[in-house]
Amino acid sequence: MPNLQDSDVLNRSISSFLIPAERVAHVQPDNNLEHTLLVLVKSGYTAIPVLDMSYRLKGLISKAQILDSILGLERIELEKLGEWKVLELMTTDFACVDDETPFERVLSLSINHPFVCIENKQGAFMGIIPRSKILAYLNGYFHDKRKKSRA
Ligand code: AMP
């Protein structure tokens, strides 16, 4: 087992894992749930960021939240999809760090969050780091390490 403290694995800049803002599927606080569900289903993502007109991060919204919100006691209340806005349902409890945060912190947030949102020091949304990018990097790192130790 490699000694992580002796390696540079944790010193990697988080910028190399970033999916930039322009490639992140998102909705706006005033969008209705119907539009949001379409974006979520078509993109295949479980949850996506909510950004305002100035690309400021306001929250996250997920398929599960939307589906839960339309489940009535006796029927699925589909009409709510057109009536309710993202603002009324989104969560404001999410993982967000600035773009100078050490990799180790993002790694630790990834345990409980499928993606970590990245802002710059001015609070502008820069993008996200999904858990898969972190795992792919660690997988590659350990793979290389094993290959070198066998050589
Ligand atoms: P992954 O680790 O690649 O499975 O991604 C984890 C989660 O990050 C996905 O389920 C989405 O919620 C989010 N995600 C990943 N890539 C994007 C993207 N390009 N736009 C919006 N959300 C994304």
PDB file of C-alpha atoms and ligand atoms in Angstrom:
ATOM      1  CA  MET A   1       0.000   0.000   0.000  1.00  0.00           C
ATOM      2  CA  PRO A   2       1.601   3.331  -0.994  1.00  0.00           C
ATOM      3  CA  ASN A   3       2.185   5.914   1.685  1.00  0.00           C
ATOM      4  CA  LEU A   4      -0.198   8.711   0.694  1.00  0.00           C
ATOM      5  CA  GLN A   5       1.546  11.252   2.896  1.00  0.00           C
ATOM      6  CA  ASP A   6       4.776  10.737   0.949  1.00  0.00           C
ATOM      7  CA  SER A   7       3.136  11.023  -2.433  1.00  0.00           C
ATOM      8  CA  ASP A   8       1.858  13.983  -4.392  1.00  0.00           C
ATOM      9  CA  VAL A   9      -1.533  12.349  -4.918  1.00  0.00           C
ATOM     10  CA  LEU A  10      -3.264  14.765  -2.553  1.00  0.00           C
ATOM     11  CA  ASN A  11      -1.462  17.840  -3.887  1.00  0.00           C
ATOM     12  CA  ARG A  12      -3.071  17.763  -7.316  1.00  0.00           C
ATOM     13  CA  SER A  13      -4.802  21.013  -8.313  1.00  0.00           C
ATOM     14  CA  ILE A  14      -8.569  20.622  -8.370  1.00  0.00           C
ATOM     15  CA  SER A  15      -8.767  22.560 -11.651  1.00  0.00           C
ATOM     16  CA  SER A  16      -7.793  19.400 -13.555  1.00  0.00           C
ATOM     17  CA  PHE A  17     -11.017  17.682 -12.398  1.00  0.00           C
ATOM     18  CA  LEU A  18     -13.361  20.549 -13.176  1.00  0.00           C
ATOM     19  CA  ILE A  19     -16.277  20.233 -15.595  1.00  0.00           C
ATOM     20  CA  PRO A  20     -16.489  23.905 -16.625  1.00  0.00           C
ATOM     21  CA  ALA A  21     -19.702  25.875 -16.072  1.00  0.00           C
ATOM     22  CA  GLU A  22     -20.558  25.978 -19.780  1.00  0.00           C
ATOM     23  CA  ARG A  23     -20.668  22.154 -19.879  1.00  0.00           C
ATOM     24  CA  VAL A  24     -22.764  21.779 -16.726  1.00  0.00           C
ATOM     25  CA  ALA A  25     -26.481  21.106 -17.259  1.00  0.00           C
ATOM     26  CA  HIS A  26     -28.412  23.536 -15.068  1.00  0.00           C
ATOM     27  CA  VAL A  27     -31.756  25.234 -14.532  1.00  0.00           C
ATOM     28  CA  GLN A  28     -32.769  28.645 -13.208  1.00  0.00           C
ATOM     29  CA  PRO A  29     -34.750  29.397 -10.032  1.00  0.00           C
ATOM     30  CA  ASP A  30     -37.791  30.580 -12.020  1.00  0.00           C
ATOM     31  CA  ASN A  31     -37.981  27.524 -14.279  1.00  0.00           C
ATOM     32  CA  ASN A  32     -40.950  25.264 -13.618  1.00  0.00           C
ATOM     33  CA  LEU A  33     -40.639  21.638 -12.552  1.00  0.00           C
ATOM     34  CA  GLU A  34     -41.765  20.310 -15.929  1.00  0.00           C
ATOM     35  CA  HIS A  35     -38.836  21.946 -17.723  1.00  0.00           C
ATOM     36  CA  THR A  36     -36.485  20.840 -14.942  1.00  0.00           C
ATOM     37  CA  LEU A  37     -37.621  17.226 -15.080  1.00  0.00           C
ATOM     38  CA  LEU A  38     -37.079  17.250 -18.849  1.00  0.00           C
ATOM     39  CA  VAL A  39     -33.521  18.557 -18.406  1.00  0.00           C
ATOM     40  CA  LEU A  40     -32.797  15.961 -15.707  1.00  0.00           C
ATOM     41  CA  VAL A  41     -34.233  13.026 -17.650  1.00  0.00           C
ATOM     42  CA  LYS A  42     -32.705  14.001 -21.013  1.00  0.00           C
ATOM     43  CA  SER A  43     -29.276  14.689 -19.491  1.00  0.00           C
ATOM     44  CA  GLY A  44     -29.363  11.484 -17.429  1.00  0.00           C
ATOM     45  CA  TYR A  45     -28.168  13.285 -14.290  1.00  0.00           C
ATOM     46  CA  THR A  46     -29.652  12.660 -10.866  1.00  0.00           C
ATOM     47  CA  ALA A  47     -29.279  16.258  -9.710  1.00  0.00           C
ATOM     48  CA  ILE A  48     -28.106  19.490 -11.306  1.00  0.00           C
ATOM     49  CA  PRO A  49     -27.165  22.979 -10.097  1.00  0.00           C
ATOM     50  CA  VAL A  50     -29.589  25.907 -10.035  1.00  0.00           C
ATOM     51  CA  LEU A  51     -27.922  29.077 -11.350  1.00  0.00           C
ATOM     52  CA  ASP A  52     -29.363  32.579 -11.557  1.00  0.00           C
ATOM     53  CA  MET A  53     -29.099  34.849 -14.618  1.00  0.00           C
ATOM     54  CA  SER A  54     -25.639  36.016 -13.489  1.00  0.00           C
ATOM     55  CA  TYR A  55     -24.352  32.431 -13.167  1.00  0.00           C
ATOM     56  CA  ARG A  56     -24.456  32.493  -9.377  1.00  0.00           C
ATOM     57  CA  LEU A  57     -25.108  29.186  -7.676  1.00  0.00           C
ATOM     58  CA  LYS A  58     -28.438  29.184  -5.811  1.00  0.00           C
ATOM     59  CA  GLY A  59     -29.067  25.514  -5.063  1.00  0.00           C
ATOM     60  CA  LEU A  60     -29.434  22.004  -6.421  1.00  0.00           C
ATOM     61  CA  ILE A  61     -32.471  20.159  -7.690  1.00  0.00           C
ATOM     62  CA  SER A  62     -32.901  16.416  -8.172  1.00  0.00           C
ATOM     63  CA  LYS A  63     -35.270  14.006  -9.896  1.00  0.00           C
ATOM     64  CA  ALA A  64     -36.109  12.500  -6.506  1.00  0.00           C
ATOM     65  CA  GLN A  65     -37.191  15.897  -5.103  1.00  0.00           C
ATOM     66  CA  ILE A  66     -39.451  16.532  -8.093  1.00  0.00           C
ATOM     67  CA  LEU A  67     -41.015  13.073  -8.064  1.00  0.00           C
ATOM     68  CA  ASP A  68     -41.547  13.266  -4.324  1.00  0.00           C
ATOM     69  CA  SER A  69     -43.232  16.677  -4.654  1.00  0.00           C
ATOM     70  CA  ILE A  70     -45.891  15.403  -7.073  1.00  0.00           C
ATOM     71  CA  LEU A  71     -46.796  12.262  -5.148  1.00  0.00           C
ATOM     72  CA  GLY A  72     -50.202  12.911  -3.603  1.00  0.00           C
ATOM     73  CA  LEU A  73     -51.943  10.539  -1.216  1.00  0.00           C
ATOM     74  CA  GLU A  74     -54.062   8.951  -3.921  1.00  0.00           C
ATOM     75  CA  ARG A  75     -52.591  10.044  -7.216  1.00  0.00           C
ATOM     76  CA  ILE A  76     -49.643  11.635  -8.949  1.00  0.00           C
ATOM     77  CA  GLU A  77     -50.388  15.366  -9.094  1.00  0.00           C
ATOM     78  CA  LEU A  78     -48.932  16.068 -12.516  1.00  0.00           C
ATOM     79  CA  GLU A  79     -50.415  19.573 -12.661  1.00  0.00           C
ATOM     80  CA  LYS A  80     -47.870  20.656 -10.041  1.00  0.00           C
ATOM     81  CA  LEU A  81     -45.106  20.200 -12.633  1.00  0.00           C
ATOM     82  CA  GLY A  82     -46.326  23.265 -14.516  1.00  0.00           C
ATOM     83  CA  GLU A  83     -47.207  25.292 -11.432  1.00  0.00           C
ATOM     84  CA  TRP A  84     -44.237  24.913  -9.101  1.00  0.00           C
ATOM     85  CA  LYS A  85     -40.948  26.690  -9.598  1.00  0.00           C
ATOM     86  CA  VAL A  86     -37.461  25.335  -8.927  1.00  0.00           C
ATOM     87  CA  LEU A  87     -37.031  28.015  -6.244  1.00  0.00           C
ATOM     88  CA  GLU A  88     -39.779  26.401  -4.137  1.00  0.00           C
ATOM     89  CA  LEU A  89     -38.183  22.972  -4.119  1.00  0.00           C
ATOM     90  CA  MET A  90     -34.408  23.252  -4.553  1.00  0.00           C
ATOM     91  CA  THR A  91     -32.060  22.415  -1.733  1.00  0.00           C
ATOM     92  CA  THR A  92     -29.589  25.013  -0.528  1.00  0.00           C
ATOM     93  CA  ASP A  93     -27.610  22.433   1.419  1.00  0.00           C
ATOM     94  CA  PHE A  94     -24.844  21.314  -0.962  1.00  0.00           C
ATOM     95  CA  ALA A  95     -21.094  20.931  -1.219  1.00  0.00           C
ATOM     96  CA  CYS A  96     -19.403  24.070  -2.560  1.00  0.00           C
ATOM     97  CA  VAL A  97     -15.792  25.212  -2.266  1.00  0.00           C
ATOM     98  CA  ASP A  98     -13.637  27.867  -3.886  1.00  0.00           C
ATOM     99  CA  ASP A  99     -11.285  27.096  -6.741  1.00  0.00           C
ATOM    100  CA  GLU A 100      -8.180  27.211  -4.537  1.00  0.00           C
ATOM    101  CA  THR A 101      -9.398  24.496  -2.174  1.00  0.00           C
ATOM    102  CA  PRO A 102      -6.965  21.566  -1.731  1.00  0.00           C
ATOM    103  CA  PHE A 103      -7.780  18.295  -3.488  1.00  0.00           C
ATOM    104  CA  GLU A 104      -7.953  16.522  -0.137  1.00  0.00           C
ATOM    105  CA  ARG A 105     -10.976  18.609   0.894  1.00  0.00           C
ATOM    106  CA  VAL A 106     -12.829  17.850  -2.362  1.00  0.00           C
ATOM    107  CA  LEU A 107     -11.993  14.174  -1.944  1.00  0.00           C
ATOM    108  CA  SER A 108     -13.496  14.164   1.517  1.00  0.00           C
ATOM    109  CA  LEU A 109     -16.664  16.020   0.378  1.00  0.00           C
ATOM    110  CA  SER A 110     -17.080  13.486  -2.429  1.00  0.00           C
ATOM    111  CA  ILE A 111     -17.771  10.762   0.116  1.00  0.00           C
ATOM    112  CA  ASN A 112     -21.225  12.199   0.802  1.00  0.00           C
ATOM    113  CA  HIS A 113     -21.863  14.284  -2.306  1.00  0.00           C
ATOM    114  CA  PRO A 114     -22.068  12.982  -5.898  1.00  0.00           C
ATOM    115  CA  PHE A 115     -20.522  16.260  -7.060  1.00  0.00           C
ATOM    116  CA  VAL A 116     -18.844  19.288  -5.531  1.00  0.00           C
ATOM    117  CA  CYS A 117     -19.612  22.796  -6.855  1.00  0.00           C
ATOM    118  CA  ILE A 118     -16.701  25.155  -7.439  1.00  0.00           C
ATOM    119  CA  GLU A 119     -16.882  28.952  -7.204  1.00  0.00           C
ATOM    120  CA  ASN A 120     -14.135  31.518  -7.628  1.00  0.00           C
ATOM    121  CA  LYS A 121     -13.188  33.967  -4.876  1.00  0.00           C
ATOM    122  CA  GLN A 122     -15.770  36.430  -6.234  1.00  0.00           C
ATOM    123  CA  GLY A 123     -18.553  33.862  -5.876  1.00  0.00           C
ATOM    124  CA  ALA A 124     -18.995  33.157  -9.595  1.00  0.00           C
ATOM    125  CA  PHE A 125     -19.876  29.550 -10.469  1.00  0.00           C
ATOM    126  CA  MET A 126     -16.880  27.852 -12.153  1.00  0.00           C
ATOM    127  CA  GLY A 127     -18.265  24.331 -12.583  1.00  0.00           C
ATOM    128  CA  ILE A 128     -18.476  21.019 -10.767  1.00  0.00           C
ATOM    129  CA  ILE A 129     -16.232  18.115  -9.839  1.00  0.00           C
ATOM    130  CA  PRO A 130     -18.178  14.839 -10.056  1.00  0.00           C
ATOM    131  CA  ARG A 131     -17.234  11.888  -7.884  1.00  0.00           C
ATOM    132  CA  SER A 132     -16.380   9.797 -10.970  1.00  0.00           C
ATOM    133  CA  LYS A 133     -13.471  12.141 -11.868  1.00  0.00           C
ATOM    134  CA  ILE A 134     -11.973  11.757  -8.399  1.00  0.00           C
ATOM    135  CA  LEU A 135     -12.360   7.967  -8.462  1.00  0.00           C
ATOM    136  CA  ALA A 136     -10.901   7.705 -11.975  1.00  0.00           C
ATOM    137  CA  TYR A 137      -7.858   9.706 -10.881  1.00  0.00           C
ATOM    138  CA  LEU A 138      -7.292   7.618  -7.735  1.00  0.00           C
ATOM    139  CA  ASN A 139      -7.811   4.418  -9.697  1.00  0.00           C
ATOM    140  CA  GLY A 140      -5.188   5.521 -12.264  1.00  0.00           C
ATOM    141  CA  TYR A 141      -2.823   6.545  -9.492  1.00  0.00           C
ATOM    142  CA  PHE A 142      -2.985   3.199  -7.694  1.00  0.00           C
ATOM    143  CA  HIS A 143      -2.768   1.320 -10.975  1.00  0.00           C
ATOM    144  CA  ASP A 144       0.464   3.164 -11.919  1.00  0.00           C
ATOM    145  CA  LYS A 145       1.843   2.657  -8.443  1.00  0.00           C
ATOM    146  CA  ARG A 146       1.278  -1.091  -8.642  1.00  0.00           C
ATOM    147  CA  LYS A 147       2.830  -1.275 -12.118  1.00  0.00           C
ATOM    148  CA  LYS A 148       5.942   0.601 -10.906  1.00  0.00           C
ATOM    149  CA  SER A 149       6.300  -1.584  -7.817  1.00  0.00           C
ATOM    150  CA  ARG A 150       6.261  -4.717 -10.049  1.00  0.00           C
ATOM    151  CA  ALA A 151       8.802  -3.340 -12.549  1.00  0.00           C
TER     152      ALA A 151
HETATM  153  P1  AMP B   1     -20.727  11.002 -11.967  1.00  0.00           P
HETATM  154  O1  AMP B   1     -19.782  10.917 -10.803  1.00  0.00           O
HETATM  155  O2  AMP B   1     -20.055  11.275 -13.275  1.00  0.00           O
HETATM  156  O3  AMP B   1     -21.707   9.865 -11.987  1.00  0.00           O
HETATM  157  O4  AMP B   1     -21.600  12.302 -11.696  1.00  0.00           O
HETATM  158  C1  AMP B   1     -22.238  12.441 -10.449  1.00  0.00           C
HETATM  159  C2  AMP B   1     -23.316  13.472 -10.566  1.00  0.00           C
HETATM  160  O5  AMP B   1     -22.738  14.745 -10.904  1.00  0.00           O
HETATM  161  C3  AMP B   1     -24.350  13.249 -11.647  1.00  0.00           C
HETATM  162  O6  AMP B   1     -25.390  12.373 -11.271  1.00  0.00           O
HETATM  163  C4  AMP B   1     -24.912  14.642 -11.785  1.00  0.00           C
HETATM  164  O7  AMP B   1     -25.778  14.909 -10.704  1.00  0.00           O
HETATM  165  C5  AMP B   1     -23.667  15.495 -11.659  1.00  0.00           C
HETATM  166  N1  AMP B   1     -23.086  15.794 -12.981  1.00  0.00           N
HETATM  167  C6  AMP B   1     -22.043  15.186 -13.589  1.00  0.00           C
HETATM  168  N2  AMP B   1     -21.767  15.769 -14.778  1.00  0.00           N
HETATM  169  C7  AMP B   1     -22.657  16.779 -14.928  1.00  0.00           C
HETATM  170  C8  AMP B   1     -22.902  17.783 -15.938  1.00  0.00           C
HETATM  171  N3  AMP B   1     -22.148  17.877 -17.064  1.00  0.00           N
HETATM  172  N4  AMP B   1     -23.913  18.653 -15.747  1.00  0.00           N
HETATM  173  C9  AMP B   1     -24.668  18.596 -14.616  1.00  0.00           C
HETATM  174  N5  AMP B   1     -24.490  17.698 -13.612  1.00  0.00           N
HETATM  175  C10 AMP B   1     -23.501  16.795 -13.768  1.00  0.00           C
END
